[in-house]
PDB file of C-alpha atoms and ligand atoms in Angstrom:
ATOM      1  CA  MET A   1     -44.145  -0.784  -5.467  1.00  0.00           C
ATOM      2  CA  PRO A   2     -45.833  -1.484  -8.826  1.00  0.00           C
ATOM      3  CA  ILE A   3     -45.228   1.132 -11.499  1.00  0.00           C
ATOM      4  CA  ASP A   4     -47.389   3.006 -13.976  1.00  0.00           C
ATOM      5  CA  ALA A   5     -46.315   1.439 -17.280  1.00  0.00           C
ATOM      6  CA  THR A   6     -47.498   4.485 -19.244  1.00  0.00           C
ATOM      7  CA  LEU A   7     -44.837   6.774 -17.733  1.00  0.00           C
ATOM      8  CA  PRO A   8     -41.848   7.840 -19.871  1.00  0.00           C
ATOM      9  CA  TYR A   9     -38.646   5.811 -19.629  1.00  0.00           C
ATOM     10  CA  ASP A  10     -36.560   6.648 -16.537  1.00  0.00           C
ATOM     11  CA  ASP A  11     -32.820   6.359 -17.201  1.00  0.00           C
ATOM     12  CA  GLU A  12     -32.197   6.025 -13.461  1.00  0.00           C
ATOM     13  CA  ASN A  13     -34.153   2.756 -13.094  1.00  0.00           C
ATOM     14  CA  ILE A  14     -32.153  -0.116 -11.618  1.00  0.00           C
ATOM     15  CA  PHE A  15     -31.994  -2.186 -14.804  1.00  0.00           C
ATOM     16  CA  ALA A  16     -30.746   0.836 -16.784  1.00  0.00           C
ATOM     17  CA  LYS A  17     -27.968   1.089 -14.184  1.00  0.00           C
ATOM     18  CA  ILE A  18     -27.216  -2.630 -14.579  1.00  0.00           C
ATOM     19  CA  LEU A  19     -27.015  -2.205 -18.371  1.00  0.00           C
ATOM     20  CA  ARG A  20     -24.569   0.680 -17.923  1.00  0.00           C
ATOM     21  CA  GLY A  21     -22.492  -1.398 -15.478  1.00  0.00           C
ATOM     22  CA  GLU A  22     -23.123   1.066 -12.643  1.00  0.00           C
ATOM     23  CA  ILE A  23     -24.401  -1.642 -10.320  1.00  0.00           C
ATOM     24  CA  PRO A  24     -23.383  -5.302 -10.351  1.00  0.00           C
ATOM     25  CA  SER A  25     -25.379  -8.190 -11.750  1.00  0.00           C
ATOM     26  CA  LYS A  26     -24.773 -11.903 -12.213  1.00  0.00           C
ATOM     27  CA  LYS A  27     -24.686 -11.963 -16.006  1.00  0.00           C
ATOM     28  CA  VAL A  28     -25.753 -15.099 -17.829  1.00  0.00           C
ATOM     29  CA  TYR A  29     -26.007 -13.808 -21.412  1.00  0.00           C
ATOM     30  CA  GLU A  30     -25.433 -10.742 -23.553  1.00  0.00           C
ATOM     31  CA  ASP A  31     -25.714  -9.918 -27.224  1.00  0.00           C
ATOM     32  CA  GLU A  32     -26.526  -6.879 -29.376  1.00  0.00           C
ATOM     33  CA  TRP A  33     -30.178  -6.877 -28.344  1.00  0.00           C
ATOM     34  CA  ALA A  34     -30.462  -8.358 -24.870  1.00  0.00           C
ATOM     35  CA  TYR A  35     -28.813  -8.748 -21.484  1.00  0.00           C
ATOM     36  CA  ALA A  36     -29.699 -11.454 -18.961  1.00  0.00           C
ATOM     37  CA  PHE A  37     -28.817 -11.911 -15.316  1.00  0.00           C
ATOM     38  CA  HIS A  38     -29.899 -13.839 -12.248  1.00  0.00           C
ATOM     39  CA  ASP A  39     -32.777 -12.359 -10.269  1.00  0.00           C
ATOM     40  CA  ILE A  40     -31.571 -11.064  -6.909  1.00  0.00           C
ATOM     41  CA  ALA A  41     -34.476 -12.786  -5.118  1.00  0.00           C
ATOM     42  CA  PRO A  42     -34.990 -16.046  -7.035  1.00  0.00           C
ATOM     43  CA  GLN A  43     -38.446 -17.612  -6.926  1.00  0.00           C
ATOM     44  CA  ALA A  44     -37.386 -20.907  -8.550  1.00  0.00           C
ATOM     45  CA  PRO A  45     -34.117 -22.907  -8.664  1.00  0.00           C
ATOM     46  CA  LEU A  46     -33.332 -20.954 -11.832  1.00  0.00           C
ATOM     47  CA  HIS A  47     -34.717 -17.411 -12.126  1.00  0.00           C
ATOM     48  CA  ILE A  48     -33.235 -15.289 -14.872  1.00  0.00           C
ATOM     49  CA  LEU A  49     -34.276 -11.818 -15.996  1.00  0.00           C
ATOM     50  CA  VAL A  50     -33.908 -11.002 -19.688  1.00  0.00           C
ATOM     51  CA  ILE A  51     -33.986  -7.339 -20.679  1.00  0.00           C
ATOM     52  CA  PRO A  52     -33.707  -5.573 -24.024  1.00  0.00           C
ATOM     53  CA  LYS A  53     -30.774  -3.200 -24.524  1.00  0.00           C
ATOM     54  CA  GLY A  54     -33.175  -0.495 -25.685  1.00  0.00           C
ATOM     55  CA  ARG A  55     -35.008   2.001 -23.498  1.00  0.00           C
ATOM     56  CA  TYR A  56     -38.443   0.394 -23.107  1.00  0.00           C
ATOM     57  CA  VAL A  57     -40.615   0.697 -20.005  1.00  0.00           C
ATOM     58  CA  SER A  58     -42.721  -2.396 -20.503  1.00  0.00           C
ATOM     59  CA  TRP A  59     -43.991  -5.025 -22.894  1.00  0.00           C
ATOM     60  CA  ASP A  60     -46.571  -2.484 -24.035  1.00  0.00           C
ATOM     61  CA  ASP A  61     -43.920   0.122 -24.854  1.00  0.00           C
ATOM     62  CA  PHE A  62     -41.680  -2.464 -26.541  1.00  0.00           C
ATOM     63  CA  SER A  63     -44.397  -4.086 -28.638  1.00  0.00           C
ATOM     64  CA  ALA A  64     -45.589  -0.665 -29.834  1.00  0.00           C
ATOM     65  CA  LYS A  65     -42.271   1.088 -30.503  1.00  0.00           C
ATOM     66  CA  ALA A  66     -39.383  -1.375 -30.899  1.00  0.00           C
ATOM     67  CA  SER A  67     -38.047  -2.178 -34.349  1.00  0.00           C
ATOM     68  CA  ALA A  68     -38.529  -5.587 -35.913  1.00  0.00           C
ATOM     69  CA  ASP A  69     -34.815  -6.269 -35.370  1.00  0.00           C
ATOM     70  CA  GLU A  70     -35.056  -5.358 -31.679  1.00  0.00           C
ATOM     71  CA  ILE A  71     -38.099  -7.563 -31.179  1.00  0.00           C
ATOM     72  CA  ALA A  72     -36.605 -10.494 -33.063  1.00  0.00           C
ATOM     73  CA  GLY A  73     -33.291 -10.120 -31.248  1.00  0.00           C
ATOM     74  CA  PHE A  74     -34.927 -10.030 -27.833  1.00  0.00           C
ATOM     75  CA  VAL A  75     -37.226 -12.987 -28.474  1.00  0.00           C
ATOM     76  CA  ARG A  76     -34.381 -15.047 -29.911  1.00  0.00           C
ATOM     77  CA  ALA A  77     -32.199 -14.210 -26.899  1.00  0.00           C
ATOM     78  CA  VAL A  78     -34.870 -15.545 -24.514  1.00  0.00           C
ATOM     79  CA  GLY A  79     -35.022 -18.807 -26.455  1.00  0.00           C
ATOM     80  CA  THR A  80     -31.244 -19.091 -26.641  1.00  0.00           C
ATOM     81  CA  ILE A  81     -30.865 -18.608 -22.890  1.00  0.00           C
ATOM     82  CA  ALA A  82     -33.422 -21.342 -22.191  1.00  0.00           C
ATOM     83  CA  ARG A  83     -31.654 -23.729 -24.573  1.00  0.00           C
ATOM     84  CA  ASP A  84     -28.242 -22.832 -23.114  1.00  0.00           C
ATOM     85  CA  HIS A  85     -29.583 -23.879 -19.700  1.00  0.00           C
ATOM     86  CA  ASP A  86     -31.018 -27.191 -21.044  1.00  0.00           C
ATOM     87  CA  LEU A  87     -34.535 -26.127 -20.128  1.00  0.00           C
ATOM     88  CA  VAL A  88     -36.403 -27.123 -23.266  1.00  0.00           C
ATOM     89  CA  GLU A  89     -36.961 -30.796 -22.429  1.00  0.00           C
ATOM     90  CA  PRO A  90     -37.877 -30.341 -18.750  1.00  0.00           C
ATOM     91  CA  GLY A  91     -39.699 -27.125 -19.612  1.00  0.00           C
ATOM     92  CA  TYR A  92     -39.728 -23.642 -18.182  1.00  0.00           C
ATOM     93  CA  ARG A  93     -41.942 -20.610 -17.640  1.00  0.00           C
ATOM     94  CA  LEU A  94     -41.782 -17.087 -19.023  1.00  0.00           C
ATOM     95  CA  LEU A  95     -43.493 -14.247 -17.188  1.00  0.00           C
ATOM     96  CA  GLY A  96     -43.808 -10.596 -18.101  1.00  0.00           C
ATOM     97  CA  ASN A  97     -45.386  -8.241 -15.585  1.00  0.00           C
ATOM     98  CA  VAL A  98     -46.883  -5.054 -17.026  1.00  0.00           C
ATOM     99  CA  GLY A  99     -47.950  -2.066 -14.951  1.00  0.00           C
ATOM    100  CA  ALA A 100     -49.728  -1.883 -11.635  1.00  0.00           C
ATOM    101  CA  ASP A 101     -52.145  -4.811 -11.948  1.00  0.00           C
ATOM    102  CA  GLY A 102     -49.342  -6.905 -13.433  1.00  0.00           C
ATOM    103  CA  GLY A 103     -47.168  -6.184 -10.387  1.00  0.00           C
ATOM    104  CA  GLN A 104     -44.332  -4.662 -12.439  1.00  0.00           C
ATOM    105  CA  GLU A 105     -41.834  -2.991 -10.110  1.00  0.00           C
ATOM    106  CA  VAL A 106     -38.900  -2.118 -12.380  1.00  0.00           C
ATOM    107  CA  PRO A 107     -39.737   0.233 -15.282  1.00  0.00           C
ATOM    108  CA  HIS A 108     -37.483  -1.411 -17.875  1.00  0.00           C
ATOM    109  CA  LEU A 109     -39.020  -4.302 -19.807  1.00  0.00           C
ATOM    110  CA  HIS A 110     -37.967  -7.663 -18.425  1.00  0.00           C
ATOM    111  CA  VAL A 111     -39.036 -11.238 -18.944  1.00  0.00           C
ATOM    112  CA  HIS A 112     -38.719 -13.611 -16.017  1.00  0.00           C
ATOM    113  CA  LEU A 113     -37.433 -17.061 -16.992  1.00  0.00           C
ATOM    114  CA  PHE A 114     -38.164 -19.693 -14.344  1.00  0.00           C
ATOM    115  CA  GLY A 115     -36.989 -23.285 -14.378  1.00  0.00           C
ATOM    116  CA  GLY A 116     -35.347 -26.107 -12.514  1.00  0.00           C
ATOM    117  CA  LYS A 117     -38.412 -27.760 -11.019  1.00  0.00           C
ATOM    118  CA  PRO A 118     -42.052 -28.438 -11.906  1.00  0.00           C
ATOM    119  CA  LEU A 119     -43.672 -25.018 -11.613  1.00  0.00           C
ATOM    120  CA  GLY A 120     -47.314 -26.004 -11.320  1.00  0.00           C
ATOM    121  CA  ARG A 121     -50.114 -24.944 -13.592  1.00  0.00           C
ATOM    122  CA  MET A 122     -50.112 -21.198 -12.911  1.00  0.00           C
ATOM    123  CA  ILE A 123     -48.841 -18.498 -10.600  1.00  0.00           C
ATOM    124  CA  SER A 124     -50.623 -17.940  -7.312  1.00  0.00           C
ATOM    125  CA  ALA A 125     -52.287 -14.595  -6.685  1.00  0.00           C
TER     126      ALA A 125
HETATM  127  P1  AMP B 201     -41.162  -7.181 -11.585  1.00  0.00           P
HETATM  128  O1  AMP B 201     -42.008  -7.285 -10.374  1.00  0.00           O
HETATM  129  O2  AMP B 201     -41.686  -8.011 -12.731  1.00  0.00           O
HETATM  130  O3  AMP B 201     -40.882  -5.753 -11.983  1.00  0.00           O
HETATM  131  O4  AMP B 201     -39.789  -7.882 -11.221  1.00  0.00           O
HETATM  132  C1  AMP B 201     -38.648  -7.189 -10.818  1.00  0.00           C
HETATM  133  C2  AMP B 201     -37.627  -8.237 -10.431  1.00  0.00           C
HETATM  134  O5  AMP B 201     -36.367  -7.609 -10.368  1.00  0.00           O
HETATM  135  C3  AMP B 201     -37.878  -8.886  -9.076  1.00  0.00           C
HETATM  136  O6  AMP B 201     -37.997 -10.306  -9.260  1.00  0.00           O
HETATM  137  C4  AMP B 201     -36.629  -8.519  -8.269  1.00  0.00           C
HETATM  138  O7  AMP B 201     -36.209  -9.544  -7.406  1.00  0.00           O
HETATM  139  C5  AMP B 201     -35.615  -8.235  -9.360  1.00  0.00           C
HETATM  140  N1  AMP B 201     -34.543  -7.325  -9.006  1.00  0.00           N
HETATM  141  C6  AMP B 201     -34.655  -6.085  -8.443  1.00  0.00           C
HETATM  142  N2  AMP B 201     -33.444  -5.530  -8.298  1.00  0.00           N
HETATM  143  C7  AMP B 201     -32.550  -6.408  -8.821  1.00  0.00           C
HETATM  144  C8  AMP B 201     -31.142  -6.425  -8.971  1.00  0.00           C
HETATM  145  N3  AMP B 201     -30.377  -5.390  -8.573  1.00  0.00           N
HETATM  146  N4  AMP B 201     -30.561  -7.496  -9.528  1.00  0.00           N
HETATM  147  C9  AMP B 201     -31.304  -8.546  -9.927  1.00  0.00           C
HETATM  148  N5  AMP B 201     -32.646  -8.601  -9.817  1.00  0.00           N
HETATM  149  C10 AMP B 201     -33.262  -7.553  -9.265  1.00  0.00           C
END
């Protein structure tokens, strides 16, 4: 069910629980600013979710309120994960869903990283 991205942060959302280690995840990367894990329902041969450690509902929330260090750390983590998986030469796709029209279902900012095959020109509706 898509969320309202203007709602306050909910500490009981599933990615908050993953960050706290309360539910399992298949971790692929972690540093001071970001945590990354395999999507539970992959939509490409490689489908990783990258989330900031901070309490941000969406890209809107993050871009408005996160510090420069948090933003730089998160963006660098996404790039590092792609390089670590040798995705730069074949290429990959980043996707960030925001709010109801964006189809965002989990109210903790996440970037989808897709790779492992040609992904076509754009997502289908
Ligand atoms: P979005 O629609 O952008 O909010 O994407 C949420 C993503 O989270 C979906 O691709 C789900 O498959 C994924 N997801 C939901 N629960 C989990 C979980 N426990 N572990 C890993 N991925 C999850």
